[in-house]
Short mmCIF file of C-alpha atoms in Angstrom, two decimals:
data_model
loop_
_atom_site.label_atom_id
_atom_site.label_comp_id
_atom_site.label_asym_id
_atom_site.label_seq_id
_atom_site.Cartn_x
_atom_site.Cartn_y
_atom_site.Cartn_z
CA MET A 1 -15.03 -0.04 -21.42
CA ALA A 2 -12.22 0.98 -19.08
CA ARG A 3 -12.16 -1.41 -16.18
CA ALA A 4 -10.62 -2.14 -12.84
CA PRO A 5 -9.31 -5.70 -12.40
CA LEU A 6 -11.90 -8.20 -11.17
CA THR A 7 -10.05 -8.57 -7.89
CA ALA A 8 -10.11 -4.84 -7.26
CA THR A 9 -13.71 -4.69 -8.39
CA LEU A 10 -14.82 -7.35 -5.92
CA LEU A 11 -12.90 -5.63 -3.17
CA ALA A 12 -14.34 -2.26 -4.15
CA ALA A 13 -17.82 -3.64 -3.86
CA GLY A 14 -17.03 -5.03 -0.44
CA LEU A 15 -18.16 -8.41 -1.75
CA ALA A 16 -21.66 -6.99 -1.42
CA LEU A 17 -23.08 -8.39 -4.64
CA ALA A 18 -25.42 -11.19 -3.68
CA ALA A 19 -24.46 -14.64 -4.93
CA PRO A 20 -27.26 -15.75 -7.25
CA ALA A 21 -29.50 -18.44 -5.81
CA ARG A 22 -29.21 -20.46 -9.00
CA ALA A 23 -25.44 -20.75 -8.58
CA GLN A 24 -25.98 -22.29 -5.17
CA SER A 25 -28.13 -25.12 -6.53
CA LEU A 26 -26.45 -25.96 -9.83
CA PRO A 27 -25.43 -29.59 -10.31
CA ASP A 28 -21.82 -30.36 -11.11
CA LEU A 29 -21.49 -28.89 -14.60
CA VAL A 30 -17.74 -29.28 -14.96
CA THR A 31 -16.85 -30.52 -18.44
CA PRO A 32 -14.45 -33.47 -17.92
CA ASP A 33 -12.39 -33.11 -21.12
CA THR A 34 -12.13 -29.29 -21.28
CA LEU A 35 -11.03 -26.58 -18.89
CA ARG A 36 -13.66 -23.90 -19.49
CA VAL A 37 -12.34 -20.58 -18.19
CA CYS A 38 -14.40 -17.46 -17.48
CA ALA A 39 -12.28 -14.51 -18.65
CA ASP A 40 -12.35 -10.84 -19.63
CA PRO A 41 -11.28 -10.20 -23.25
CA GLY A 42 -9.56 -6.88 -22.45
CA ASN A 43 -8.14 -6.63 -18.96
CA MET A 44 -4.36 -6.73 -19.12
CA PRO A 45 -2.24 -7.83 -17.40
CA PHE A 46 -4.80 -10.35 -16.18
CA SER A 47 -6.49 -11.46 -19.37
CA GLU A 48 -6.79 -10.47 -23.02
CA ARG A 49 -8.11 -11.91 -26.25
CA ARG A 50 -5.97 -10.44 -29.02
CA ARG A 51 -7.16 -9.58 -32.50
CA ASP A 52 -5.09 -12.44 -33.95
CA GLY A 53 -7.09 -14.90 -31.86
CA GLN A 54 -4.30 -15.56 -29.36
CA VAL A 55 -4.64 -14.86 -25.65
CA ASP A 56 -2.42 -12.92 -23.28
CA GLY A 57 -2.30 -12.12 -19.58
CA PHE A 58 -0.92 -13.98 -16.59
CA GLU A 59 -4.25 -15.53 -15.64
CA ASN A 60 -4.53 -17.08 -19.10
CA ARG A 61 -0.97 -18.40 -18.91
CA ILE A 62 -1.81 -19.95 -15.54
CA ALA A 63 -4.98 -21.47 -17.03
CA ALA A 64 -2.83 -23.08 -19.72
CA ILE A 65 -0.56 -24.59 -17.05
CA VAL A 66 -3.56 -26.03 -15.20
CA ALA A 67 -5.05 -27.44 -18.42
CA ASP A 68 -1.72 -29.09 -19.20
CA GLU A 69 -1.60 -30.64 -15.74
CA LEU A 70 -5.15 -31.95 -16.11
CA LYS A 71 -4.42 -33.18 -19.68
CA VAL A 72 -7.51 -31.45 -21.06
CA LYS A 73 -8.31 -28.89 -23.73
CA LEU A 74 -8.56 -25.22 -22.82
CA ARG A 75 -11.51 -23.07 -23.83
CA TYR A 76 -12.56 -19.55 -22.84
CA TYR A 77 -15.91 -17.93 -22.27
CA TRP A 78 -15.32 -14.20 -22.70
CA LEU A 79 -17.26 -11.55 -20.85
CA THR A 80 -16.34 -8.03 -19.79
CA GLN A 81 -15.91 -7.88 -16.02
CA GLY A 82 -18.31 -5.83 -13.98
CA PRO A 83 -21.57 -6.29 -12.09
CA GLY A 84 -23.07 -9.65 -13.01
CA PHE A 85 -19.80 -11.21 -14.15
CA VAL A 86 -20.02 -14.20 -11.78
CA ARG A 87 -23.75 -14.65 -12.33
CA ASN A 88 -23.35 -14.69 -16.11
CA THR A 89 -20.27 -16.94 -16.22
CA LEU A 90 -20.05 -19.51 -13.44
CA GLY A 91 -23.67 -19.01 -12.48
CA SER A 92 -24.96 -19.67 -15.98
CA GLY A 93 -22.89 -22.84 -16.38
CA LEU A 94 -21.07 -21.53 -19.45
CA CYS A 95 -17.65 -21.94 -17.83
CA ASP A 96 -16.23 -23.69 -14.79
CA VAL A 97 -13.49 -21.55 -13.23
CA ILE A 98 -12.50 -17.92 -12.67
CA VAL A 99 -8.71 -17.89 -12.53
CA GLY A 100 -8.35 -14.80 -10.31
CA SER A 101 -10.75 -14.26 -7.40
CA ALA A 102 -10.26 -12.78 -3.95
CA PHE A 103 -9.92 -15.69 -1.51
CA GLY A 104 -13.02 -16.02 0.62
CA SER A 105 -15.32 -14.16 -1.77
CA GLU A 106 -18.95 -15.01 -1.03
CA LEU A 107 -19.71 -15.00 -4.75
CA VAL A 108 -17.74 -18.18 -5.43
CA GLN A 109 -16.18 -21.15 -3.70
CA SER A 110 -12.45 -20.52 -3.45
CA THR A 111 -9.64 -22.95 -4.16
CA ASN A 112 -6.55 -22.69 -2.02
CA PRO A 113 -4.93 -19.30 -2.71
CA TYR A 114 -2.05 -19.47 -5.19
CA TYR A 115 -0.57 -16.05 -4.53
CA ARG A 116 -0.79 -13.11 -2.14
CA SER A 117 -0.23 -9.51 -3.15
CA THR A 118 -0.87 -5.97 -2.01
CA TYR A 119 -1.75 -2.47 -3.05
CA VAL A 120 1.18 -0.29 -4.11
CA MET A 121 2.16 3.34 -4.59
CA VAL A 122 3.17 4.21 -8.16
CA SER A 123 5.17 7.40 -8.75
CA ARG A 124 7.69 8.82 -11.18
CA ARG A 125 11.16 7.47 -10.53
CA GLY A 126 12.89 9.22 -7.65
CA ALA A 127 9.96 11.52 -6.81
CA LEU A 128 9.15 9.76 -3.55
CA ASP A 129 12.41 8.04 -2.64
CA GLY A 130 12.26 6.37 0.76
CA LEU A 131 8.46 6.20 0.90
CA THR A 132 7.30 3.50 3.31
CA GLY A 133 3.60 4.24 3.77
CA LEU A 134 0.62 6.45 3.10
CA ASP A 135 1.32 8.47 6.25
CA ASP A 136 4.47 9.95 4.66
CA PRO A 137 4.11 13.74 5.15
CA ARG A 138 5.37 14.35 1.60
CA LEU A 139 2.07 13.02 0.26
CA LYS A 140 0.04 15.82 1.85
CA GLY A 141 -1.25 18.11 -0.88
CA LYS A 142 -0.23 15.71 -3.66
CA ALA A 143 -2.56 14.56 -6.42
CA ILE A 144 -2.84 10.84 -5.73
CA GLY A 145 -5.02 8.75 -8.04
CA VAL A 146 -7.14 5.90 -6.70
CA ILE A 147 -10.10 3.85 -7.92
CA VAL A 148 -13.30 4.73 -6.11
CA GLY A 149 -14.43 2.13 -3.59
CA THR A 150 -11.14 0.24 -3.36
CA PRO A 151 -9.71 -0.43 0.13
CA PRO A 152 -6.96 2.23 0.05
CA VAL A 153 -9.55 5.04 -0.05
CA GLU A 154 -10.44 4.52 3.61
CA ARG A 155 -6.80 4.51 4.65
CA MET A 156 -6.11 7.64 2.59
CA GLY A 157 -8.93 9.34 4.44
CA ALA A 158 -7.45 8.35 7.79
CA VAL A 159 -4.09 9.99 6.95
CA GLY A 160 -5.55 13.17 5.50
CA LEU A 161 -5.05 12.59 1.77
CA VAL A 162 -8.66 12.94 0.66
CA PRO A 163 -8.63 16.73 -0.02
CA THR A 164 -6.26 16.30 -2.98
CA MET A 165 -7.05 12.66 -3.82
CA LYS A 166 -8.04 12.14 -7.47
CA PRO A 167 -10.84 9.53 -7.67
CA TYR A 168 -11.35 7.39 -10.78
CA PRO A 169 -14.55 5.40 -11.40
CA PRO A 170 -14.27 1.59 -11.48
CA TYR A 171 -15.89 1.59 -14.93
CA GLN A 172 -16.17 4.12 -17.71
CA PHE A 173 -16.97 3.83 -21.38
CA ASP A 174 -14.49 4.98 -24.00
CA PRO A 175 -15.33 3.66 -27.49
CA ALA A 176 -11.97 4.85 -28.80
CA ARG A 177 -10.11 2.61 -26.34
CA PRO A 178 -12.34 -0.40 -25.62
CA HIS A 179 -9.50 -2.36 -23.94
CA GLN A 180 -8.14 0.52 -21.87
CA THR A 181 -8.43 -0.32 -18.17
CA VAL A 182 -8.90 2.27 -15.45
CA SER A 183 -5.57 1.23 -13.91
CA ALA A 184 -3.81 1.82 -17.25
CA GLU A 185 -5.37 5.28 -17.49
CA ILE A 186 -4.20 6.14 -13.99
CA VAL A 187 -0.64 4.96 -14.65
CA ALA A 188 -0.59 7.03 -17.85
CA ASP A 189 -1.64 10.06 -15.81
CA VAL A 190 1.27 9.46 -13.42
CA VAL A 191 3.68 9.27 -16.35
CA SER A 192 2.34 12.49 -17.87
CA GLY A 193 2.52 14.40 -14.59
CA LYS A 194 -1.22 14.83 -14.26
CA LEU A 195 -0.89 12.83 -11.03
CA ASP A 196 1.90 12.88 -8.47
CA GLY A 197 1.27 9.23 -7.69
CA ALA A 198 -1.37 6.51 -7.55
CA VAL A 199 -2.43 3.76 -5.16
CA LEU A 200 -3.32 0.67 -7.19
CA TRP A 201 -3.70 -3.10 -6.86
CA GLY A 202 -0.16 -4.43 -7.22
CA PRO A 203 -0.76 -7.18 -9.80
CA ALA A 204 -2.11 -4.56 -12.22
CA ALA A 205 0.32 -1.78 -11.31
CA GLY A 206 3.52 -3.84 -11.52
CA TRP A 207 3.05 -4.81 -15.16
CA LEU A 208 1.67 -1.42 -16.23
CA ALA A 209 4.60 0.40 -14.61
CA LYS A 210 7.05 -1.99 -16.25
CA GLN A 211 5.51 -1.29 -19.64
CA ALA A 212 5.55 2.47 -19.09
CA GLY A 213 9.08 2.67 -17.70
CA GLY A 214 10.50 5.40 -15.48
CA LEU A 215 8.25 4.60 -12.53
CA ASP A 216 8.73 3.40 -8.96
CA VAL A 217 6.35 0.81 -7.52
CA VAL A 218 6.36 0.61 -3.71
CA PRO A 219 4.31 -2.17 -2.06
CA LEU A 220 2.39 -0.77 0.91
CA LEU A 221 3.58 -3.24 3.52
CA ARG A 222 3.39 -1.15 6.70
CA GLU A 223 -0.24 -0.09 6.69
CA PRO A 224 -2.65 -1.13 9.49
CA ASP A 225 -4.59 -4.37 9.07
CA ARG A 226 -7.87 -2.47 8.82
CA PRO A 227 -8.68 -1.87 6.09
CA PRO A 228 -6.50 -4.68 4.71
CA LEU A 229 -4.42 -3.75 1.67
CA SER A 230 -3.02 -7.23 1.02
CA TYR A 231 -5.13 -10.12 -0.27
CA ARG A 232 -4.85 -13.78 -1.12
CA ILE A 233 -5.93 -14.69 -4.63
CA ALA A 234 -7.45 -18.05 -5.51
CA MET A 235 -9.47 -19.59 -8.30
CA GLY A 236 -13.23 -19.39 -8.05
CA VAL A 237 -15.62 -22.28 -8.72
CA ARG A 238 -19.33 -22.83 -8.09
CA HIS A 239 -20.49 -23.47 -4.55
CA GLY A 240 -20.97 -27.18 -3.91
CA GLU A 241 -18.47 -28.40 -6.51
CA ASN A 242 -16.06 -29.66 -3.89
CA GLU A 243 -14.42 -32.38 -5.95
CA TRP A 244 -13.65 -29.89 -8.73
CA LYS A 245 -12.10 -27.59 -6.14
CA ARG A 246 -9.91 -30.44 -4.88
CA ILE A 247 -8.79 -31.28 -8.43
CA LEU A 248 -7.75 -27.67 -9.01
CA ASN A 249 -5.98 -27.52 -5.65
CA THR A 250 -3.89 -30.54 -6.62
CA ALA A 251 -2.98 -28.99 -9.98
CA LEU A 252 -2.06 -25.69 -8.34
CA ARG A 253 0.16 -27.46 -5.83
CA LYS A 254 1.95 -29.58 -8.42
CA ARG A 255 2.66 -26.68 -10.77
CA ARG A 256 3.34 -24.03 -8.13
CA ALA A 257 6.87 -23.24 -9.35
CA GLU A 258 5.69 -22.59 -12.92
CA ILE A 259 2.80 -20.45 -11.71
CA ASP A 260 5.15 -18.39 -9.54
CA ALA A 261 7.41 -17.88 -12.56
CA VAL A 262 4.51 -16.54 -14.60
CA LEU A 263 3.54 -14.11 -11.84
CA ARG A 264 7.11 -12.85 -11.66
CA ASP A 265 7.24 -12.44 -15.45
CA TYR A 266 4.30 -10.06 -15.13
CA ALA A 267 5.90 -8.13 -12.24
CA VAL A 268 3.27 -9.16 -9.69
CA PRO A 269 4.44 -8.18 -6.17
CA LEU A 270 4.41 -11.50 -4.31
CA LEU A 271 4.09 -11.53 -0.52
CA ASP A 272 4.87 -14.18 2.04
CA GLU A 273 1.77 -16.18 2.96
CA GLU A 274 1.63 -14.79 6.49
CA GLU A 275 3.95 -11.80 6.81
CA ASN A 276 3.79 -8.50 4.94
CA ARG A 277 7.12 -8.89 3.22
CA LEU A 278 8.10 -9.47 -0.37
CA LEU A 279 9.16 -12.98 -1.26
CA PRO A 280 12.84 -13.40 -2.16
CA GLY A 281 13.43 -12.96 -5.84
CA ASP A 282 10.93 -10.17 -6.38
CA PRO A 283 12.41 -7.04 -7.94
CA LYS A 284 13.10 -4.32 -5.42
CA PRO A 285 10.52 -1.52 -5.40
#
Protein backbone atom coordinates (compact mmCIF):
# COMPACT_ATOMS: atom_id res chain seq x y z
CA MET A 1 0.00 0.00 0.00
CA ALA A 2 1.74 3.16 -1.15
CA ARG A 3 0.63 6.02 1.03
CA ALA A 4 0.78 9.73 1.54
CA PRO A 5 1.71 10.84 5.07
CA LEU A 6 -1.22 11.15 7.47
CA THR A 7 -0.77 14.90 7.63
CA ALA A 8 -0.94 15.24 3.86
CA THR A 9 -3.85 12.81 3.77
CA LEU A 10 -5.88 14.84 6.25
CA LEU A 11 -5.09 18.00 4.36
CA ALA A 12 -5.96 16.35 1.06
CA ALA A 13 -9.33 15.37 2.40
CA GLY A 14 -9.93 18.92 3.56
CA LEU A 15 -10.58 17.48 7.01
CA ALA A 16 -13.90 16.38 5.56
CA LEU A 17 -14.04 12.95 7.17
CA ALA A 18 -16.66 13.12 9.88
CA ALA A 19 -15.40 12.54 13.42
CA PRO A 20 -17.15 9.40 14.66
CA ALA A 21 -19.84 10.04 17.24
CA ARG A 22 -18.43 7.33 19.47
CA ALA A 23 -15.10 9.16 19.75
CA GLN A 24 -16.94 12.21 21.05
CA SER A 25 -18.50 10.30 23.96
CA LEU A 26 -15.72 7.94 25.03
CA PRO A 27 -14.71 8.10 28.68
CA ASP A 28 -11.09 8.78 29.53
CA LEU A 29 -9.42 5.59 28.30
CA VAL A 30 -5.82 6.71 28.73
CA THR A 31 -3.72 3.91 30.21
CA PRO A 32 -1.79 5.47 33.12
CA ASP A 33 1.34 3.28 32.99
CA THR A 34 1.75 3.00 29.19
CA LEU A 35 1.95 5.46 26.33
CA ARG A 36 -0.17 3.75 23.69
CA VAL A 37 0.65 5.24 20.30
CA CYS A 38 -1.43 4.93 17.12
CA ALA A 39 1.07 4.48 14.27
CA ASP A 40 1.48 3.33 10.67
CA PRO A 41 3.86 0.35 10.28
CA GLY A 42 5.24 1.54 6.93
CA ASN A 43 5.25 5.29 6.44
CA MET A 44 8.80 6.57 6.57
CA PRO A 45 10.09 9.04 7.57
CA PHE A 46 7.18 9.35 9.99
CA SER A 47 6.79 5.82 11.30
CA GLU A 48 7.91 2.28 10.55
CA ARG A 49 7.88 -1.12 12.21
CA ARG A 50 10.95 -2.95 10.93
CA ARG A 51 11.18 -6.66 10.31
CA ASP A 52 13.56 -7.05 13.27
CA GLY A 53 10.84 -5.73 15.57
CA GLN A 54 12.47 -2.32 16.07
CA VAL A 55 10.76 0.93 15.12
CA ASP A 56 11.99 3.85 13.04
CA GLY A 57 10.72 7.26 11.99
CA PHE A 58 10.81 10.65 13.66
CA GLU A 59 7.32 10.36 15.12
CA ASN A 60 8.32 7.16 16.90
CA ARG A 61 11.51 8.77 18.22
CA ILE A 62 9.41 11.65 19.53
CA ALA A 63 7.00 9.16 21.13
CA ALA A 64 9.96 7.59 22.93
CA ILE A 65 11.00 11.01 24.27
CA VAL A 66 7.48 11.67 25.57
CA ALA A 67 7.28 8.21 27.19
CA ASP A 68 10.61 8.85 28.90
CA GLU A 69 9.36 12.19 30.22
CA LEU A 70 6.17 10.58 31.53
CA LYS A 71 8.16 7.63 33.00
CA VAL A 72 5.88 5.08 31.36
CA LYS A 73 6.22 2.16 28.97
CA LEU A 74 5.76 2.69 25.25
CA ARG A 75 3.48 0.50 23.16
CA TYR A 76 2.24 0.81 19.58
CA TYR A 77 -1.03 -0.03 17.90
CA TRP A 78 -0.21 -0.43 14.22
CA LEU A 79 -2.63 0.38 11.43
CA THR A 80 -2.07 1.49 7.85
CA GLN A 81 -3.09 5.13 7.46
CA GLY A 82 -6.02 5.98 5.26
CA PRO A 83 -9.76 6.52 5.58
CA GLY A 84 -10.91 5.30 8.98
CA PHE A 85 -7.49 5.58 10.63
CA VAL A 86 -8.69 7.86 13.46
CA ARG A 87 -11.94 5.97 13.93
CA ASN A 88 -10.15 2.64 14.22
CA THR A 89 -7.32 3.84 16.48
CA LEU A 90 -8.25 6.64 18.87
CA GLY A 91 -11.95 6.13 18.28
CA SER A 92 -11.83 2.45 19.17
CA GLY A 93 -9.86 3.06 22.37
CA LEU A 94 -6.98 0.83 21.28
CA CYS A 95 -4.44 3.65 21.60
CA ASP A 96 -4.33 7.10 23.14
CA VAL A 97 -2.32 9.45 20.92
CA ILE A 98 -1.51 10.12 17.26
CA VAL A 99 1.95 11.69 17.25
CA GLY A 100 1.54 13.68 14.01
CA SER A 101 -1.76 15.43 13.27
CA ALA A 102 -2.57 18.72 11.56
CA PHE A 103 -3.26 21.27 14.30
CA GLY A 104 -6.95 22.08 14.47
CA SER A 105 -8.12 18.89 12.76
CA GLU A 106 -11.78 18.25 13.55
CA LEU A 107 -11.08 14.52 13.78
CA VAL A 108 -9.10 14.83 17.02
CA GLN A 109 -8.40 17.20 19.87
CA SER A 110 -5.02 18.81 19.24
CA THR A 111 -2.23 19.37 21.72
CA ASN A 112 -0.17 22.50 21.34
CA PRO A 113 1.70 22.28 18.01
CA TYR A 114 5.29 21.08 18.36
CA TYR A 115 6.51 22.05 14.91
CA ARG A 116 5.50 24.00 11.82
CA SER A 117 6.50 23.06 8.30
CA THR A 118 5.59 23.65 4.68
CA TYR A 119 5.27 22.14 1.25
CA VAL A 120 8.45 22.14 -0.84
CA MET A 121 9.64 21.86 -4.42
CA VAL A 122 11.95 18.89 -5.04
CA SER A 123 14.12 18.91 -8.17
CA ARG A 124 17.42 17.54 -9.42
CA ARG A 125 20.35 19.54 -8.09
CA GLY A 126 20.90 22.75 -10.03
CA ALA A 127 17.95 22.27 -12.39
CA LEU A 128 15.91 25.08 -10.86
CA ASP A 129 18.53 27.26 -9.19
CA GLY A 130 17.06 30.44 -7.75
CA LEU A 131 13.49 29.14 -7.61
CA THR A 132 11.42 31.09 -5.08
CA GLY A 133 7.84 30.07 -5.87
CA LEU A 134 5.41 28.18 -8.05
CA ASP A 135 4.93 31.24 -10.27
CA ASP A 136 8.49 30.88 -11.62
CA PRO A 137 8.08 30.96 -15.44
CA ARG A 138 10.61 28.12 -15.81
CA LEU A 139 8.02 25.72 -14.40
CA LYS A 140 5.62 26.25 -17.31
CA GLY A 141 5.54 23.10 -19.42
CA LYS A 142 7.45 21.07 -16.83
CA ALA A 143 6.31 17.70 -15.51
CA ILE A 144 5.68 18.45 -11.85
CA GLY A 145 4.47 15.62 -9.62
CA VAL A 146 1.92 16.23 -6.88
CA ILE A 147 -0.42 14.10 -4.76
CA VAL A 148 -4.05 14.51 -5.78
CA GLY A 149 -6.12 16.56 -3.35
CA THR A 150 -3.22 18.14 -1.47
CA PRO A 151 -3.24 21.94 -1.04
CA PRO A 152 -0.58 22.75 -3.67
CA VAL A 153 -2.85 21.51 -6.47
CA GLU A 154 -5.08 24.58 -6.20
CA ARG A 155 -2.10 26.92 -6.25
CA MET A 156 -0.59 25.09 -9.23
CA GLY A 157 -3.85 25.63 -11.07
CA ALA A 158 -3.77 29.35 -10.30
CA VAL A 159 -0.30 29.74 -11.86
CA GLY A 160 -1.01 27.65 -14.94
CA LEU A 161 0.85 24.44 -14.11
CA VAL A 162 -2.07 22.03 -14.41
CA PRO A 163 -1.66 21.18 -18.14
CA THR A 164 1.64 19.37 -17.50
CA MET A 165 1.12 18.52 -13.82
CA LYS A 166 1.56 14.80 -13.05
CA PRO A 167 -1.03 13.71 -10.45
CA TYR A 168 -0.39 10.78 -8.11
CA PRO A 169 -3.17 9.11 -6.10
CA PRO A 170 -3.00 9.37 -2.29
CA TYR A 171 -3.20 5.57 -2.06
CA GLN A 172 -2.33 2.75 -4.41
CA PHE A 173 -1.70 -0.92 -3.87
CA ASP A 174 1.63 -2.48 -4.83
CA PRO A 175 2.13 -5.94 -3.28
CA ALA A 176 5.77 -5.95 -4.37
CA ARG A 177 6.49 -2.83 -2.29
CA PRO A 178 4.07 -2.83 0.66
CA HIS A 179 6.00 -0.09 2.51
CA GLN A 180 6.56 2.17 -0.49
CA THR A 181 4.87 5.53 0.10
CA VAL A 182 3.48 7.70 -2.67
CA SER A 183 5.95 10.45 -1.72
CA ALA A 184 8.86 8.00 -2.08
CA GLU A 185 7.62 6.97 -5.52
CA ILE A 186 7.40 10.60 -6.61
CA VAL A 187 10.91 11.41 -5.37
CA ALA A 188 12.23 8.35 -7.22
CA ASP A 189 10.57 9.66 -10.39
CA VAL A 190 12.35 13.00 -9.93
CA VAL A 191 15.67 11.22 -9.53
CA SER A 192 15.11 9.11 -12.66
CA GLY A 193 14.09 12.10 -14.78
CA LYS A 194 10.52 10.96 -15.25
CA LEU A 195 9.54 14.18 -13.46
CA ASP A 196 11.16 17.60 -13.67
CA GLY A 197 10.17 18.30 -10.09
CA ALA A 198 7.60 17.59 -7.40
CA VAL A 199 5.63 19.56 -4.82
CA LEU A 200 5.48 17.54 -1.61
CA TRP A 201 4.89 17.93 2.13
CA GLY A 202 8.26 19.02 3.50
CA PRO A 203 8.60 16.57 6.42
CA ALA A 204 8.34 13.67 3.95
CA ALA A 205 10.33 15.26 1.13
CA GLY A 206 13.31 16.41 3.22
CA TRP A 207 14.22 12.93 4.43
CA LEU A 208 13.45 11.21 1.12
CA ALA A 209 15.60 13.71 -0.80
CA LYS A 210 18.42 13.27 1.71
CA GLN A 211 18.29 9.51 1.23
CA ALA A 212 18.24 9.81 -2.56
CA GLY A 213 20.99 12.41 -2.84
CA GLY A 214 21.54 14.84 -5.70
CA LEU A 215 18.32 16.76 -5.11
CA ASP A 216 17.38 20.31 -4.15
CA VAL A 217 14.55 20.90 -1.68
CA VAL A 218 13.12 24.42 -1.73
CA PRO A 219 10.51 25.34 0.92
CA LEU A 220 7.66 27.27 -0.69
CA LEU A 221 7.70 30.28 1.61
CA ARG A 222 6.38 33.02 -0.69
CA GLU A 223 3.06 31.58 -1.77
CA PRO A 224 -0.26 33.30 -0.92
CA ASP A 225 -1.99 32.38 2.32
CA ARG A 226 -4.88 30.78 0.43
CA PRO A 227 -4.57 27.93 0.01
CA PRO A 228 -2.12 27.64 2.91
CA LEU A 229 0.98 25.57 2.20
CA SER A 230 2.42 25.71 5.73
CA TYR A 231 0.87 23.90 8.68
CA ARG A 232 1.34 23.44 12.40
CA ILE A 233 1.64 19.84 13.53
CA ALA A 234 0.46 18.66 16.94
CA MET A 235 -0.40 15.41 18.65
CA GLY A 236 -3.97 14.20 18.41
CA VAL A 237 -6.01 12.85 21.34
CA ARG A 238 -9.70 12.06 21.83
CA HIS A 239 -12.13 14.92 22.22
CA GLY A 240 -12.93 15.56 25.87
CA GLU A 241 -9.67 14.18 27.28
CA ASN A 242 -8.47 17.59 28.37
CA GLU A 243 -6.25 16.47 31.23
CA TRP A 244 -4.42 14.05 28.93
CA LYS A 245 -3.89 16.89 26.47
CA ARG A 246 -2.43 19.06 29.25
CA ILE A 247 -0.07 16.25 30.33
CA LEU A 248 1.22 15.90 26.77
CA ASN A 249 1.58 19.66 26.40
CA THR A 250 3.80 19.73 29.49
CA ALA A 251 5.96 16.88 28.17
CA LEU A 252 6.29 18.54 24.77
CA ARG A 253 7.34 21.82 26.39
CA LYS A 254 9.91 20.23 28.69
CA ARG A 255 11.54 18.16 25.95
CA ARG A 256 11.26 20.69 23.13
CA ALA A 257 15.01 20.85 22.45
CA GLU A 258 15.28 17.07 22.03
CA ILE A 259 12.22 16.96 19.80
CA ASP A 260 13.63 19.73 17.61
CA ALA A 261 16.88 17.77 17.32
CA VAL A 262 15.00 14.70 16.10
CA LEU A 263 13.14 16.74 13.49
CA ARG A 264 16.42 18.18 12.23
CA ASP A 265 17.98 14.71 12.08
CA TYR A 266 15.21 13.75 9.67
CA ALA A 267 15.66 16.91 7.56
CA VAL A 268 12.22 18.33 8.40
CA PRO A 269 12.01 21.96 7.20
CA LEU A 270 11.17 23.87 10.38
CA LEU A 271 9.45 27.24 10.16
CA ASP A 272 9.12 30.07 12.62
CA GLU A 273 5.85 29.86 14.55
CA GLU A 274 4.42 32.98 12.92
CA GLU A 275 6.54 33.98 9.92
CA ASN A 276 7.19 31.99 6.76
CA ARG A 277 10.92 31.69 7.28
CA LEU A 278 13.16 28.78 8.11
CA LEU A 279 14.38 28.57 11.68
CA PRO A 280 18.11 29.16 12.18
CA GLY A 281 20.05 25.96 11.99
CA ASP A 282 18.04 24.35 9.23
CA PRO A 283 20.09 23.28 6.22
CA LYS A 284 19.86 25.70 3.33
CA PRO A 285 17.54 24.57 0.53
